[in-house]
Structure formats: structure tokens, C-alpha cells
Amino acid sequence: MTPTPGRRGRPRATRATRLLVPAVATTFLLAACSGGAGGGGGETAAPSSAPTDGVLHLGLLNDIGQPPDPDIYYSGNGLALTTNLYEGLVRYEPGNHEEAAIVPSLATEWQANEDSTVWTFTLRDGVTFHDGTPFTSAAVQASFQRRLDVGGGPAYMAEGIASFETPDDRTVVITLEEPNSAFLDSLASPYGPRMISPTVLTEEAGDDFAQTYLSTASAGTGPYRLTEARVDEVYEMEAFEDYWGEEPTFTTVEFPVYTDTSAMQLALDNGDLAGIIGAVPSAAQAGYVEEGVLDTYSLPTFQVGVLYMNPHRDFLATSEARTALFEAVDWASVVEQVLGEKSELATGAYSRGALPDGQDTKEIRHDPAPLAEYVGTLPEGTEVEIGHAAGSADDAQIANLVAAQLQGLGLAATVTEFQTSEVFGSFAGDPANAAPDVYVASGTWPDANNPYLYGHVFWDEGGGLNFLQCTDDDATAALAEGLRTGDPAAYVAAGEAITEAMCTPTFAYTNDFVVTQPWLGNVEESHTMAEPYALDFNTLTIVDE
Amino acid sequence: MARLRFIAGRLAALAVLLLVLSLVLFVLQEVSDADPVASTLGANASQEAREAARERMGLNDPAPERYLDYVGGLVTGDLGTSFRTRHPVADDIGTYLPATLELVLGALLVALVLAVAFAVSSVLRWRGAGLVRGLLFLGSTTPTFLLGILGLMLFYRDLGWLPASGRLSDRGAVDGPTGLVVLDALLAGQPAVAVDALQHLLLPALALAVGPALSIGRVLRSGLVTTLDADFVRTARAKGLTERRVLARHVMRNSVNGALSMTGLQLGFMFAGALVIESVFSWPGLGSYLGASIPVSDFPAIAGVTFVLGAIYIASNTVADVLQGAADPRIAL
């Protein structure tokens, strides 16, 4: 039979195919209509039940970027791994968010001579490495030496050692080349020297000091051992059965890698993740707090928000000009508007708690008049380039707000994003040509909270975080004096000098914003100020719901 | 013979293009302010450590020497070592490429189905065809990442039908030999794992397919409209062939040339789109690898991925040309 032609002489569809089309169309329509439902931020979060298999799923936003090898790793989110796989002689006290107190880890006691050049440590008994090797004083020297051999970013913390003595298996005497009152903080830093099995370092040395081996396995003494490391995909740790400390509630901790914040938040909201540590964007934090379905924590850290101003530009060459620019910005409003739940206005030159209470104080003023007056003396249309790190929504927003406020005062402010490799590379090498006029960083932190270690990296010439190389001779001298004597007065003087010079001023103290399922307990006590993006997973618990 | 000459010519063009590509990438890397040593070692690395790393990474050699070394390595399949993962880039690409291939092939399949549905329903004026056309148009004008997020919200969060990320619920469920987990699961006789892999694949593939589907469908629809009015189609109907046979045997075959050419182009664009979609769905493919390599100026990794994608783009267009010739022998290659 010849089919009946439809309009314009074309054949008609069969019944089945006619049904298929609306079905497909409906699917797309539903997808399109769901657009206004919001995306994460707790708007539709539903708490999950506690796991019964002992597995804790926590999201990592982006890969950790480097192998979880303590002598190589020198970044942020991977601390969740390295601090649970490896331990040092001492550490910053977990759960203490008031001060940077150093407490025992693999060393139970320590003492220094009067000028801080000879340090004697008594080692903990009954500790074994992940491969079964007993922890003795011999391992300490091998671990320090390996750090120097690898020569990674944190290698500097093992430099300046004149000699090691190991009078017995439980005692180590470290003699420094020069007085160093910050030495103990270097050891407590999450990037400080970590103990690695000497057996593994020998047997798996290869031609790279066991770097290949330790990119997918662990040989520390931590409560967990690395069982899987698939870059850009997933990392997994299992509880170390011979750990010297308390037995963990969670036998496995899994970190699926997410490359999109919204997708990670959806996974948390759906209950597929137990929590997100430090990676929820500021804009979404209020949603979680207000809804209250999931538990939220804003936990103090050593992180600071700082404004870099380029002294190698004529119009920012003087401390008066930099002061005028810094004070022209309404920082209280910027911090509240952008950083919200996880931040507060800075009240000192150093990171929070670097000096005892009341010794590190400053007041951030808001007075646009001096800059308005100064702009009047500059050529019309003077341009200001404000830089921020690519991929940081917070920094981008702050940079835009600062630009808007400067534009209101007559400067032609523009915003540019920079890749990590540019910030850590060419900025400091050639700040006059390769760096912007101003650079915003809302969440950067020193390796440790000793005032010397803070000041050295942010203020000294060549300091790793002194991106625009703004220095002050008085501050540098005071820091050196503080390192030698440990005298807080020297550090106070350094802070006052750098504030006067208006080099790299702080504008915010930044917290770790942590969101978890309600069944996850002991979160606050498992967090350490020095370790952003990390928790002690072995002390987390499951609470009754 | 003509076909062989054509393929040989395309391969030669591929080699030249990749050489140019390598030069462009190298020059861009040289003139940029990025410092892979600084980003690899981070702040506070000592000058000695930085110098040692520069030496280890070969960055102290003169630029022309480094470029020639790099090209020499390419010839032998050595793409260098990633500064970030510290693995040979060729190994990394071997690890990540199958995930991207599976995603793109899945998306291509979905795109072809949608394109045919769009074209045929439009030409045959099925009920609902206008809606399909409208939605495809809407989808194709929506940024790919937004489409992915919307898909996640509907199918993962609201309906709970599909998973949100990754390729498998149990990562260790299947391992090799092809790296395409759906195929590997079937080869291993694990249909449940294959279904799980398909569930993971469906949403990213759909998000990636919508734009190309409209492009291919439009060209196919145009070809169908022209062919349906041709004399030989009237003759075929007059001979008493069923409409299905007319459409399948005569109309479709004479209408697909343009669509095949467009498919080749869209396949290349899909690899570019996959880089975005992989980010949304945490799909461990070349896009994720490239996305993590760019901020730290991991030149060997960036160049390696660019080479592979460039080669795939040219190869897919070559295949499309060959298929055009096969579909219509009148087209001389």
C-alpha cells in the first residue's frame, strides 16, 4: 500500500515514533526547567546516615597537585593526607584555636640550651612505621637528610643543622649552626620534617630518594597509611593497625577529587560526602549556616588576607602612598561582603596568635580622603592593575570591589587574574615589570605561626610570600633579632616597622569553613590552626542522631 | 589508490601541523611569565633547591636546544615528564585518554541519535517535533558547563536517577584491557558493572552531545528536505517501495554527506567540550589532566595533551572525508 502523503507530500510517522519525540522533548524540558532550583549552598541538603562500613568520604576540590610525600608536598588541600600519614617530633595542638601551642608528637619531651642552638629530644617508645620498622633515633637523622636530598620546597626547614647525635635509640641531640628560636615551630609546622621509615628509604631509594615509591605509598608513623593515589581521581587511606595512638572510628578515608565546586556541594547535599573542609566558596557558606541541616564550623587558622602593593611603581613607591591606597578601601565592608562566615577583620600585623595577646595590634582605618588628594596630583587616568589568583572566586570578588572603590576616587583600576606559576615565579623575580600594581590574596598562610617564620616569608627580601618584594630594613633587622633571641619585643618592633612601611598589610584573618553531616563528631577538636583543609581523621567520631 | 593518496596526504599534513603546534606552544611558554620551578617547589624553596630543579627539568639549556630535544623526543614517543604528576606524559595520556575517548564516543552516539531524531521528525513533521527543535536549540545555546550543572541538579539531586561524578561506583570493579570501562566490563562478563558505567556516562555524554546534535541535525535535515523532493525518490515510491525503505535506502544515503562532514567537525569540538564537561563531572580524563596542568605551567603535560587532541581532530576529519567518499562514490577524494 502506498502511504498517504502528509502535508507538502511527505510521509507520516508511525505511532511509536510519534510517541518517542514528546518523550525526548519532555526530558529536555524538565532539565531546562530545573535551572532555577539553586545549586548547593545547603538550600536542599538532606543529611545522610552515618556509614556502617567504616568508610569516611570527603571531597577534595581539585587534585592535591603534588605527590603526598612530606618532603615534596608544599601546598594546601593535600595536608589532609600528609598530616594523617606522617608525623614529626612535635606538632601544634589540635583543638586549640586560641593559641599556637606546641605539643608532643613523636618526641615526648624536649629542651633547648640558652641560645637555642642545641636541642635534645626524647623519642616516644612503641612507635612503628607503616612498613613495620621500629621508630628509633636513627630514623630522625635519615628523615632530615632525605629532606635535604630531595631538595623540595620545604627543604629549608631542615637546613642549618651542624650535627646530629644519637646517644641511644630514644634520644636525639640536634645542634644548629646558629641560634634559632623558631626551630621548634619549624618542626611543628605541617610542612616540617616528617619521620619516614629508614628501611623504605634504603630499599625503595631507586635513583630519586624513594620519591617514586612515596608518590603512591606511605612510610610514616601516622594513624593512616596510603592505599590508593590516583592523580586527579581519588586518594584513599586505611587505618594503620599498629598506630601508637588511639584507634580510629573510621577504618578508611576516601577522597574523591572534584573539579567543580557546585558538583562537590551537590554530592555533600545528597549525602554522598561526609563533609567538605575549607573548600566551600564563601558565597555558599551562608546558605549552609542559615539552613542548619548540616553542621557548619568556622575554625580559626593561621590564614590571612593580605594586600600586596608594588613599591616598584612610582605612584606606590612611598609608604604614604601605599597607606593612602590601603586605607581608601573599606575593608570592613569588603571582608563582610565577600568572606562572610569564614573571616574577620585583621587586628595585627602577623597572623592570628603569632604573638601573645595584646602585643600585636593595629587598627584598620577607612579614610579615602588622602588617596583622593593624592590622585589629584597624579596624571589623569592613572591606571592601577589589581591582580588575583586564577580560580579563586573570593579573591576575584575582592579585587573587583577594591577596583570599584578606587575607580570612585579617580583611578583607572582594572582587574587581572594570574596563574600560580606566575605568582610564585616571575612576580618576585621582576616585580617592576612582571607583577601587577596591587595583588589580593584572601587566604594565604605562613608555614608555622612563629612570628619570625611569618615575617620572614611575607616581609623579608626573597621571602617566599613576599610576591612584590616590599621590604623594610628596620623590620628585617628586628626579625633577625627576634630569631636570635626569641624576644617578643623584637617581633613587636618588626610588626610596627612593617605597618609603618605599609608593606603587605593584613586585612583579614581567615578561617577554615567546614561543613559536615550531623553524624560526624569531634570535628572542632580534630582541627588544628596550623593545618588548613585538614582534620585529624583518627579522632573523628560518629555521634548518635 | 586515490583514497590511499588522500590518507597519506592527510597524515603528512598532520605531521606538519603538529610541528607548527609544538613550535607555537613552545614560544608561548617561553614568552609567558610562568615559572614551572616556582610553581612546582612553591614558596620558600631555597635558591639551591630552585637551581637543582631547573637543572633537573632541563630549563637551563638554551631554548633552541630544548625545543629540538623536545621534538626529538616526540619522534620516539617521549613526551617528557610531567612536572606535576612526575610521571612520563605518555604514560599519563595513556591513563587519562581512554576516559575522554569513552566520554566523546558516548556523546557522539547520543548526538547522532538526537540529530537523526531532530532531522527526521522535522522533515516528517511528527507531533512534538517543534518542541524537540526548540529544546535542542535552547540546549545548544546554553554553555556546556551550565547544561552539565542543570543535568546534575535534575537527574542526580532531584530525581536521584544518575550518579554525579566519576566513571564507576566501585573504581576497582574492572581494570583493562581497553580502558573504556563499559567495553571492559562487557568483555569481563560483568553486565552490572557495564550498566553502572553507562549510568555514569549518560549525563556527561548528554550534556556534551546537545550542541553538536543540533549542528549535525540541521545539516541532515537540510539534506533530507532536498533529497525527498528529488525525482528518484518519486520513482522509488512509484515502484511500490515502502516509505521506510525509501527513507532508509534512497533518501538517507543521499542526504548524509553534509552530515558526515559536520560530524567530523563536531567530533573535534566535542573533544574541546569534553575538557569542560570533565571538570563538571569530575571525569578523570584529559580535560581534568589539562585543567590541573595549566595553573602550574606544566609544559610537557600541556603540550602532550594538545598534540593528542590536535591529532585526533585532524584524524576525525580525515575519517569523515573517507566516509563521505564511501557514502557517495561521486565524491572524488
PDB file of N, CA, C and O in Angstrom, chain A residues 83 87-93 100-105 110 121 157 182-194 302 447-450 453 528 530-531:
ATOM      1  N   THR A  83      49.274  15.070  56.709  1.00  0.00           N
ATOM      2  CA  THR A  83      49.284  15.197  58.169  1.00  0.00           C
ATOM      3  C   THR A  83      48.702  13.967  58.863  1.00  0.00           C
ATOM      4  O   THR A  83      48.870  13.809  60.074  1.00  0.00           O
ATOM      5  N   GLU A  87      54.130  11.867  60.725  1.00  0.00           N
ATOM      6  CA  GLU A  87      54.202  12.665  61.949  1.00  0.00           C
ATOM      7  C   GLU A  87      55.622  13.189  62.136  1.00  0.00           C
ATOM      8  O   GLU A  87      56.597  12.567  61.688  1.00  0.00           O
ATOM      9  N   GLY A  88      55.701  14.331  62.821  1.00  0.00           N
ATOM     10  CA  GLY A  88      57.001  14.905  63.152  1.00  0.00           C
ATOM     11  C   GLY A  88      57.287  14.705  64.626  1.00  0.00           C
ATOM     12  O   GLY A  88      56.547  14.015  65.339  1.00  0.00           O
ATOM     13  N   LEU A  89      58.338  15.355  65.090  1.00  0.00           N
ATOM     14  CA  LEU A  89      58.697  15.196  66.502  1.00  0.00           C
ATOM     15  C   LEU A  89      57.694  15.920  67.402  1.00  0.00           C
ATOM     16  O   LEU A  89      57.369  15.455  68.489  1.00  0.00           O
ATOM     17  N   VAL A  90      57.252  17.085  66.934  1.00  0.00           N
ATOM     18  CA  VAL A  90      56.260  17.854  67.700  1.00  0.00           C
ATOM     19  C   VAL A  90      55.193  18.354  66.728  1.00  0.00           C
ATOM     20  O   VAL A  90      55.337  18.207  65.512  1.00  0.00           O
ATOM     21  N   ARG A  91      54.136  18.936  67.264  1.00  0.00           N
ATOM     22  CA  ARG A  91      53.090  19.466  66.403  1.00  0.00           C
ATOM     23  C   ARG A  91      52.340  20.577  67.122  1.00  0.00           C
ATOM     24  O   ARG A  91      52.509  20.752  68.336  1.00  0.00           O
ATOM     25  N   TYR A  92      51.527  21.307  66.384  1.00  0.00           N
ATOM     26  CA  TYR A  92      50.636  22.274  67.014  1.00  0.00           C
ATOM     27  C   TYR A  92      49.439  21.523  67.584  1.00  0.00           C
ATOM     28  O   TYR A  92      48.969  20.534  67.004  1.00  0.00           O
ATOM     29  N   GLU A  93      48.968  22.001  68.709  1.00  0.00           N
ATOM     30  CA  GLU A  93      47.934  21.277  69.453  1.00  0.00           C
ATOM     31  C   GLU A  93      46.594  21.283  68.715  1.00  0.00           C
ATOM     32  O   GLU A  93      46.040  22.349  68.426  1.00  0.00           O
ATOM     33  N   ALA A 100      48.890  29.142  69.403  1.00  0.00           N
ATOM     34  CA  ALA A 100      49.674  28.152  68.672  1.00  0.00           C
ATOM     35  C   ALA A 100      50.560  27.382  69.646  1.00  0.00           C
ATOM     36  O   ALA A 100      51.766  27.592  69.715  1.00  0.00           O
ATOM     37  N   ALA A 101      49.944  26.486  70.402  1.00  0.00           N
ATOM     38  CA  ALA A 101      50.699  25.726  71.401  1.00  0.00           C
ATOM     39  C   ALA A 101      51.330  24.493  70.771  1.00  0.00           C
ATOM     40  O   ALA A 101      50.683  23.763  70.020  1.00  0.00           O
ATOM     41  N   ILE A 102      52.609  24.278  71.092  1.00  0.00           N
ATOM     42  CA  ILE A 102      53.315  23.111  70.550  1.00  0.00           C
ATOM     43  C   ILE A 102      53.258  21.977  71.563  1.00  0.00           C
ATOM     44  O   ILE A 102      53.521  22.182  72.755  1.00  0.00           O
ATOM     45  N   VAL A 103      52.872  20.796  71.088  1.00  0.00           N
ATOM     46  CA  VAL A 103      52.681  19.650  71.978  1.00  0.00           C
ATOM     47  C   VAL A 103      53.467  18.445  71.444  1.00  0.00           C
ATOM     48  O   VAL A 103      53.891  18.430  70.283  1.00  0.00           O
ATOM     49  N   PRO A 104      53.674  17.426  72.277  1.00  0.00           N
ATOM     50  CA  PRO A 104      54.434  16.252  71.820  1.00  0.00           C
ATOM     51  C   PRO A 104      53.759  15.514  70.670  1.00  0.00           C
ATOM     52  O   PRO A 104      52.543  15.501  70.557  1.00  0.00           O
ATOM     53  N   SER A 105      54.586  14.926  69.839  1.00  0.00           N
ATOM     54  CA  SER A 105      54.092  14.005  68.811  1.00  0.00           C
ATOM     55  C   SER A 105      54.983  12.758  68.907  1.00  0.00           C
ATOM     56  O   SER A 105      54.771  11.941  69.796  1.00  0.00           O
ATOM     57  N   TRP A 110      61.395  17.664  75.207  1.00  0.00           N
ATOM     58  CA  TRP A 110      62.488  18.336  74.511  1.00  0.00           C
ATOM     59  C   TRP A 110      62.999  19.480  75.367  1.00  0.00           C
ATOM     60  O   TRP A 110      62.277  19.986  76.229  1.00  0.00           O
ATOM     61  N   PHE A 121      65.884  15.906  72.166  1.00  0.00           N
ATOM     62  CA  PHE A 121      64.540  15.333  72.103  1.00  0.00           C
ATOM     63  C   PHE A 121      64.542  13.910  72.665  1.00  0.00           C
ATOM     64  O   PHE A 121      65.424  13.112  72.342  1.00  0.00           O
ATOM     65  N   MET A 157      63.536  23.899  55.910  1.00  0.00           N
ATOM     66  CA  MET A 157      63.285  23.688  57.336  1.00  0.00           C
ATOM     67  C   MET A 157      64.273  22.702  57.957  1.00  0.00           C
ATOM     68  O   MET A 157      64.346  22.590  59.182  1.00  0.00           O
ATOM     69  N   ALA A 182      63.085  29.860  66.426  1.00  0.00           N
ATOM     70  CA  ALA A 182      61.908  29.385  65.690  1.00  0.00           C
ATOM     71  C   ALA A 182      62.027  27.911  65.308  1.00  0.00           C
ATOM     72  O   ALA A 182      61.158  27.379  64.617  1.00  0.00           O
ATOM     73  N   PHE A 183      63.102  27.261  65.779  1.00  0.00           N
ATOM     74  CA  PHE A 183      63.347  25.886  65.321  1.00  0.00           C
ATOM     75  C   PHE A 183      62.198  24.942  65.677  1.00  0.00           C
ATOM     76  O   PHE A 183      61.761  24.131  64.863  1.00  0.00           O
ATOM     77  N   LEU A 184      61.687  25.083  66.896  1.00  0.00           N
ATOM     78  CA  LEU A 184      60.622  24.159  67.318  1.00  0.00           C
ATOM     79  C   LEU A 184      59.358  24.366  66.472  1.00  0.00           C
ATOM     80  O   LEU A 184      58.661  23.402  66.142  1.00  0.00           O
ATOM     81  N   ASP A 185      59.089  25.619  66.105  1.00  0.00           N
ATOM     82  CA  ASP A 185      57.926  25.879  65.241  1.00  0.00           C
ATOM     83  C   ASP A 185      58.130  25.261  63.859  1.00  0.00           C
ATOM     84  O   ASP A 185      57.177  24.780  63.242  1.00  0.00           O
ATOM     85  N   SER A 186      59.376  25.280  63.387  1.00  0.00           N
ATOM     86  CA  SER A 186      59.636  24.638  62.090  1.00  0.00           C
ATOM     87  C   SER A 186      59.321  23.150  62.159  1.00  0.00           C
ATOM     88  O   SER A 186      58.789  22.569  61.207  1.00  0.00           O
ATOM     89  N   LEU A 187      59.654  22.543  63.293  1.00  0.00           N
ATOM     90  CA  LEU A 187      59.366  21.110  63.447  1.00  0.00           C
ATOM     91  C   LEU A 187      57.871  20.855  63.613  1.00  0.00           C
ATOM     92  O   LEU A 187      57.362  19.812  63.221  1.00  0.00           O
ATOM     93  N   ALA A 188      57.161  21.829  64.217  1.00  0.00           N
ATOM     94  CA  ALA A 188      55.721  21.643  64.432  1.00  0.00           C
ATOM     95  C   ALA A 188      54.904  21.959  63.194  1.00  0.00           C
ATOM     96  O   ALA A 188      53.748  21.539  63.079  1.00  0.00           O
ATOM     97  N   SER A 189      55.510  22.691  62.267  1.00  0.00           N
ATOM     98  CA  SER A 189      54.793  23.065  61.040  1.00  0.00           C
ATOM     99  C   SER A 189      54.293  21.818  60.314  1.00  0.00           C
ATOM    100  O   SER A 189      54.965  20.783  60.292  1.00  0.00           O
ATOM    101  N   PRO A 190      53.121  21.905  59.695  1.00  0.00           N
ATOM    102  CA  PRO A 190      52.655  20.753  58.905  1.00  0.00           C
ATOM    103  C   PRO A 190      53.567  20.449  57.720  1.00  0.00           C
ATOM    104  O   PRO A 190      53.471  19.380  57.122  1.00  0.00           O
ATOM    105  N   TYR A 191      54.445  21.403  57.388  1.00  0.00           N
ATOM    106  CA  TYR A 191      55.418  21.174  56.311  1.00  0.00           C
ATOM    107  C   TYR A 191      56.799  20.852  56.877  1.00  0.00           C
ATOM    108  O   TYR A 191      57.758  20.706  56.122  1.00  0.00           O
ATOM    109  N   GLY A 192      56.899  20.760  58.189  1.00  0.00           N
ATOM    110  CA  GLY A 192      58.189  20.500  58.815  1.00  0.00           C
ATOM    111  C   GLY A 192      58.662  19.073  58.564  1.00  0.00           C
ATOM    112  O   GLY A 192      57.929  18.246  58.011  1.00  0.00           O
ATOM    113  N   PRO A 193      59.900  18.769  58.971  1.00  0.00           N
ATOM    114  CA  PRO A 193      60.451  17.428  58.746  1.00  0.00           C
ATOM    115  C   PRO A 193      59.552  16.343  59.352  1.00  0.00           C
ATOM    116  O   PRO A 193      59.124  16.446  60.499  1.00  0.00           O
ATOM    117  N   ARG A 194      59.266  15.320  58.573  1.00  0.00           N
ATOM    118  CA  ARG A 194      58.416  14.209  58.993  1.00  0.00           C
ATOM    119  C   ARG A 194      59.246  12.927  58.990  1.00  0.00           C
ATOM    120  O   ARG A 194      60.134  12.759  58.163  1.00  0.00           O
ATOM    121  N   PHE A 302      45.830  29.954  60.696  1.00  0.00           N
ATOM    122  CA  PHE A 302      46.857  30.981  60.568  1.00  0.00           C
ATOM    123  C   PHE A 302      46.694  31.764  59.259  1.00  0.00           C
ATOM    124  O   PHE A 302      47.532  32.599  58.922  1.00  0.00           O
ATOM    125  N   ASP A 447      54.251  29.018  56.988  1.00  0.00           N
ATOM    126  CA  ASP A 447      54.461  27.589  57.259  1.00  0.00           C
ATOM    127  C   ASP A 447      54.204  27.248  58.719  1.00  0.00           C
ATOM    128  O   ASP A 447      53.823  26.129  59.052  1.00  0.00           O
ATOM    129  N   ALA A 448      54.465  28.214  59.576  1.00  0.00           N
ATOM    130  CA  ALA A 448      54.246  27.995  61.014  1.00  0.00           C
ATOM    131  C   ALA A 448      53.928  29.345  61.626  1.00  0.00           C
ATOM    132  O   ALA A 448      54.145  30.384  61.000  1.00  0.00           O
ATOM    133  N   ASN A 449      53.432  29.319  62.863  1.00  0.00           N
ATOM    134  CA  ASN A 449      52.954  30.576  63.408  1.00  0.00           C
ATOM    135  C   ASN A 449      53.951  31.280  64.312  1.00  0.00           C
ATOM    136  O   ASN A 449      53.582  32.136  65.089  1.00  0.00           O
ATOM    137  N   ASN A 450      55.192  30.937  64.203  1.00  0.00           N
ATOM    138  CA  ASN A 450      56.208  31.713  64.885  1.00  0.00           C
ATOM    139  C   ASN A 450      56.322  33.074  64.187  1.00  0.00           C
ATOM    140  O   ASN A 450      56.301  33.134  62.960  1.00  0.00           O
ATOM    141  N   LEU A 453      58.855  33.178  61.398  1.00  0.00           N
ATOM    142  CA  LEU A 453      58.519  32.438  60.180  1.00  0.00           C
ATOM    143  C   LEU A 453      57.431  33.165  59.382  1.00  0.00           C
ATOM    144  O   LEU A 453      57.375  33.063  58.161  1.00  0.00           O
ATOM    145  N   THR A 528      43.299  21.622  63.545  1.00  0.00           N
ATOM    146  CA  THR A 528      44.466  22.320  64.069  1.00  0.00           C
ATOM    147  C   THR A 528      44.653  23.631  63.321  1.00  0.00           C
ATOM    148  O   THR A 528      44.561  23.647  62.090  1.00  0.00           O
ATOM    149  N   ALA A 530      47.141  25.237  62.485  1.00  0.00           N
ATOM    150  CA  ALA A 530      48.249  25.284  61.526  1.00  0.00           C
ATOM    151  C   ALA A 530      47.974  24.484  60.261  1.00  0.00           C
ATOM    152  O   ALA A 530      48.757  24.552  59.316  1.00  0.00           O
ATOM    153  N   GLU A 531      46.888  23.724  60.256  1.00  0.00           N
ATOM    154  CA  GLU A 531      46.687  22.778  59.159  1.00  0.00           C
ATOM    155  C   GLU A 531      45.372  23.058  58.434  1.00  0.00           C
ATOM    156  O   GLU A 531      44.376  22.364  58.651  1.00  0.00           O
TER     157      GLU A 531
END
